[in-house]
Coordinates of N, CA and C in Angstrom, one line a residue:
R1 N -35.5 54.4 -28.8 CA -34.6 53.3 -29.2 C -33.2 53.4 -28.5
R2 N -32.7 52.3 -28.3 CA -31.4 52.3 -27.6 C -30.2 52.5 -28.6
F3 N -30.3 52.0 -29.8 CA -29.2 52.2 -30.7 C -29.7 52.9 -32.0
H4 N -28.8 53.7 -32.6 CA -29.2 54.4 -33.8 C -29.3 53.4 -35.0
A5 N -30.2 53.7 -35.9 CA -30.4 52.8 -37.1 C -29.1 52.7 -37.9
D6 N -28.3 53.7 -38.0 CA -27.0 53.6 -38.7 C -26.1 52.5 -38.1
C7 N -26.2 52.3 -36.8 CA -25.4 51.3 -36.1 C -26.0 49.9 -36.3
I8 N -27.2 49.8 -36.0 CA -27.8 48.4 -36.0 C -27.9 47.8 -37.4
H9 N -27.8 48.6 -38.4 CA -27.9 48.1 -39.8 C -26.5 47.8 -40.4
N10 N -25.5 48.1 -39.6 CA -24.1 47.8 -40.0 C -23.6 46.5 -39.3
A11 N -23.5 45.4 -40.1 CA -23.2 44.1 -39.5 C -21.8 44.1 -38.8
N12 N -20.9 44.9 -39.3 CA -19.6 45.0 -38.7 C -19.7 45.6 -37.3
W13 N -20.4 46.6 -37.1 CA -20.6 47.3 -35.8 C -21.3 46.3 -34.9
V14 N -22.3 45.7 -35.3 CA -23.1 44.7 -34.5 C -22.2 43.6 -34.0
Q15 N -21.4 43.0 -34.9 CA -20.5 41.9 -34.5 C -19.5 42.3 -33.5
H16 N -18.8 43.4 -33.8 CA -17.7 43.9 -32.9 C -18.2 44.3 -31.6
T17 N -19.3 45.1 -31.5 CA -19.8 45.6 -30.2 C -20.3 44.4 -29.4
T18 N -21.0 43.5 -30.0 CA -21.5 42.3 -29.3 C -20.4 41.5 -28.8
H19 N -19.4 41.2 -29.5 CA -18.2 40.5 -29.1 C -17.6 41.1 -27.9
E20 N -17.3 42.5 -28.0 CA -16.7 43.2 -26.9 C -17.5 43.2 -25.7
S21 N -18.8 43.4 -25.8 CA -19.7 43.3 -24.6 C -19.6 42.0 -23.9
Y22 N -19.7 40.9 -24.7 CA -19.6 39.6 -24.1 C -18.2 39.3 -23.5
A23 N -17.2 39.7 -24.2 CA -15.8 39.5 -23.7 C -15.5 40.3 -22.4
K24 N -16.2 41.4 -22.2 CA -15.9 42.2 -21.0 C -17.0 42.1 -19.9
T25 N -17.8 41.0 -20.0 CA -18.9 40.9 -19.0 C -18.4 40.8 -17.6
Y26 N -17.4 40.0 -17.4 CA -16.8 39.8 -16.0 C -15.5 40.5 -15.8
A27 N -15.1 41.4 -16.7 CA -13.8 42.1 -16.6 C -13.8 43.1 -15.5
V28 N -12.7 43.4 -15.0 CA -12.5 44.5 -14.0 C -12.7 45.8 -14.7
V29 N -13.4 46.7 -14.2 CA -13.7 48.0 -14.8 C -12.6 49.0 -14.3
F30 N -12.0 49.6 -15.2 CA -10.9 50.6 -14.9 C -11.4 52.0 -15.2
P31 N -11.0 53.0 -14.5 CA -11.4 54.4 -14.9 C -10.9 54.7 -16.3
H32 N -11.7 55.4 -17.1 CA -11.4 55.8 -18.4 C -11.2 54.7 -19.4
D33 N -11.8 53.5 -19.0 CA -11.7 52.4 -20.0 C -12.8 52.5 -21.0
E34 N -12.4 52.8 -22.2 CA -13.4 53.1 -23.2 C -13.5 51.8 -24.2
P35 N -14.7 51.6 -24.7 CA -14.8 50.5 -25.7 C -13.9 50.7 -26.9
L36 N -13.4 49.7 -27.5 CA -12.7 49.8 -28.8 C -13.6 49.5 -30.0
A37 N -14.6 48.7 -29.7 CA -15.5 48.3 -30.8 C -16.5 49.3 -31.2
G38 N -16.8 49.4 -32.4 CA -17.8 50.3 -32.9 C -17.5 51.8 -32.8
R39 N -16.2 52.1 -32.9 CA -15.8 53.6 -32.8 C -16.0 54.3 -34.1
E40 N -16.2 55.6 -34.0 CA -16.3 56.5 -35.1 C -17.4 56.1 -36.1
M41 N -18.4 55.6 -35.6 CA -19.6 55.2 -36.4 C -20.4 56.5 -36.7
R42 N -20.6 57.3 -35.7 CA -21.3 58.6 -35.8 C -20.5 59.7 -35.3
K43 N -20.3 60.8 -36.0 CA -19.5 61.9 -35.6 C -20.2 63.2 -35.8
S44 N -19.8 64.2 -35.0 CA -20.4 65.5 -35.1 C -19.7 66.3 -36.2
A45 N -20.2 67.4 -36.5 CA -19.6 68.3 -37.5 C -18.3 68.8 -37.1
V46 N -18.1 68.9 -35.8 CA -16.8 69.5 -35.3 C -15.8 68.4 -34.8
H47 N -16.1 67.1 -35.2 CA -15.3 66.0 -34.8 C -13.8 66.2 -35.0
Q48 N -13.4 66.6 -36.3 CA -12.0 66.8 -36.6 C -11.4 68.0 -35.8
D49 N -12.1 69.0 -35.6 CA -11.6 70.2 -34.9 C -11.4 69.8 -33.4
L50 N -12.2 69.0 -32.9 CA -12.0 68.5 -31.5 C -10.7 67.7 -31.4
I51 N -10.5 66.8 -32.3 CA -9.3 66.0 -32.3 C -8.0 66.9 -32.5
N52 N -8.1 67.8 -33.4 CA -7.0 68.7 -33.6 C -6.6 69.6 -32.4
N53 N -7.6 69.8 -31.5 CA -7.4 70.5 -30.3 C -7.1 69.6 -29.1
G54 N -6.8 68.4 -29.3 CA -6.4 67.5 -28.2 C -7.5 66.8 -27.5
C55 N -8.7 66.7 -28.1 CA -9.8 66.1 -27.4 C -9.7 64.6 -27.4
I56 N -9.9 64.0 -26.2 CA -10.0 62.6 -26.0 C -11.5 62.2 -26.1
L57 N -11.9 61.4 -27.1 CA -13.3 61.1 -27.3 C -13.7 59.9 -26.6
Q58 N -15.0 59.9 -26.3 CA -15.7 58.7 -25.7 C -16.7 58.2 -26.6
A59 N -17.0 57.0 -26.6 CA -18.1 56.4 -27.5 C -19.3 56.0 -26.7
R60 N -20.4 56.5 -27.1 CA -21.7 56.1 -26.5 C -22.7 55.8 -27.6
H61 N -23.1 54.5 -27.7 CA -24.1 54.1 -28.7 C -23.7 54.5 -30.1
G62 N -22.4 54.3 -30.4 CA -21.9 54.6 -31.7 C -21.6 56.0 -32.0
F63 N -21.8 56.9 -31.1 CA -21.6 58.4 -31.3 C -20.3 58.8 -30.5
E64 N -19.4 59.4 -31.2 CA -18.2 59.9 -30.6 C -18.5 61.3 -30.0
R65 N -18.2 61.4 -28.7 CA -18.5 62.6 -28.0 C -17.2 63.0 -27.2
P66 N -17.1 64.3 -26.9 CA -15.9 64.8 -26.2 C -15.9 64.2 -24.8
G67 N -14.7 63.8 -24.3 CA -14.6 63.3 -22.9 C -13.8 64.4 -22.2
W68 N -12.6 64.7 -22.6 CA -11.8 65.7 -22.0 C -10.7 66.1 -23.0
F69 N -10.0 67.1 -22.6 CA -8.9 67.7 -23.5 C -7.6 67.5 -22.9
S70 N -6.6 67.0 -23.7 CA -5.2 66.9 -23.3 C -4.4 67.4 -24.5
P71 N -4.1 68.7 -24.4 CA -3.4 69.4 -25.5 C -2.1 68.7 -26.0
S72 N -1.5 68.0 -25.0 CA -0.2 67.4 -25.4 C -0.4 66.1 -26.1
S73 N -1.6 65.6 -26.3 CA -1.9 64.3 -26.9 C -3.0 64.4 -27.9
Q74 N -2.8 63.8 -29.1 CA -3.8 63.6 -30.1 C -4.1 62.2 -30.2
S75 N -4.8 61.6 -29.2 CA -5.0 60.2 -29.1 C -6.2 59.8 -30.0
R76 N -6.0 58.7 -30.8 CA -7.1 58.2 -31.6 C -7.4 56.8 -31.0
P77 N -8.7 56.3 -31.1 CA -9.0 55.0 -30.6 C -8.3 53.9 -31.4
L78 N -7.8 52.9 -30.8 CA -7.2 51.8 -31.5 C -8.3 51.0 -32.2
P79 N -8.0 50.3 -33.3 CA -9.0 49.5 -34.0 C -9.3 48.3 -33.1
Y80 N -10.5 47.8 -33.2 CA -10.9 46.6 -32.4 C -10.3 45.4 -33.0
D81 N -9.6 44.6 -32.2 CA -8.9 43.4 -32.6 C -9.3 42.2 -31.9
F82 N -10.5 42.2 -31.3 CA -11.1 41.0 -30.6 C -10.1 40.6 -29.4
Y83 N -9.4 41.6 -28.9 CA -8.5 41.5 -27.8 C -7.4 40.4 -28.1
G84 N -7.0 40.4 -29.3 CA -5.9 39.6 -29.7 C -6.2 38.1 -29.9
A85 N -7.5 37.8 -29.8 CA -7.9 36.4 -29.9 C -7.7 35.8 -31.3
Y86 N -7.6 36.7 -32.3 CA -7.5 36.2 -33.7 C -6.2 36.7 -34.3
A87 N -5.2 36.9 -33.5 CA -4.0 37.4 -34.1 C -3.3 36.5 -35.1
E88 N -3.5 35.2 -34.8 CA -2.9 34.2 -35.7 C -4.0 33.5 -36.5
P89 N -3.7 33.3 -37.8 CA -4.8 32.7 -38.6 C -5.1 31.3 -38.2
D90 N -4.2 30.6 -37.7 CA -4.4 29.2 -37.3 C -4.9 29.1 -35.8
S91 N -5.2 30.2 -35.2 CA -5.7 30.2 -33.8 C -6.9 29.4 -33.6
A92 N -7.0 28.7 -32.5 CA -8.2 27.9 -32.1 C -9.4 28.8 -31.8
W93 N -9.2 30.1 -31.5 CA -10.3 31.0 -31.1 C -11.1 31.4 -32.3
R94 N -12.4 31.1 -32.2 CA -13.3 31.5 -33.3 C -14.6 32.0 -32.7
L95 N -15.3 32.8 -33.4 CA -16.7 33.2 -32.9 C -17.7 32.1 -33.1

């Protein structure tokens, strides 16, 4: 299976990751450009220890995995905001 059952049964994860995938279809790919949608869905037992030691995490199929370590930074992924398309309640942008 491509996606874990915990992910595909979560409507929020499906909506956000589908939207991000569609929105980035023709986007320019940059190094270390990580998805914002569907983060922290599945974590390992040492997740918090990795973060405390400066780990920059990558998301693959809903699982947070170590990417690299930067001891001077404790970076957390930003929440998915549909790339600002819904910033204003009266916005014309809708799914």
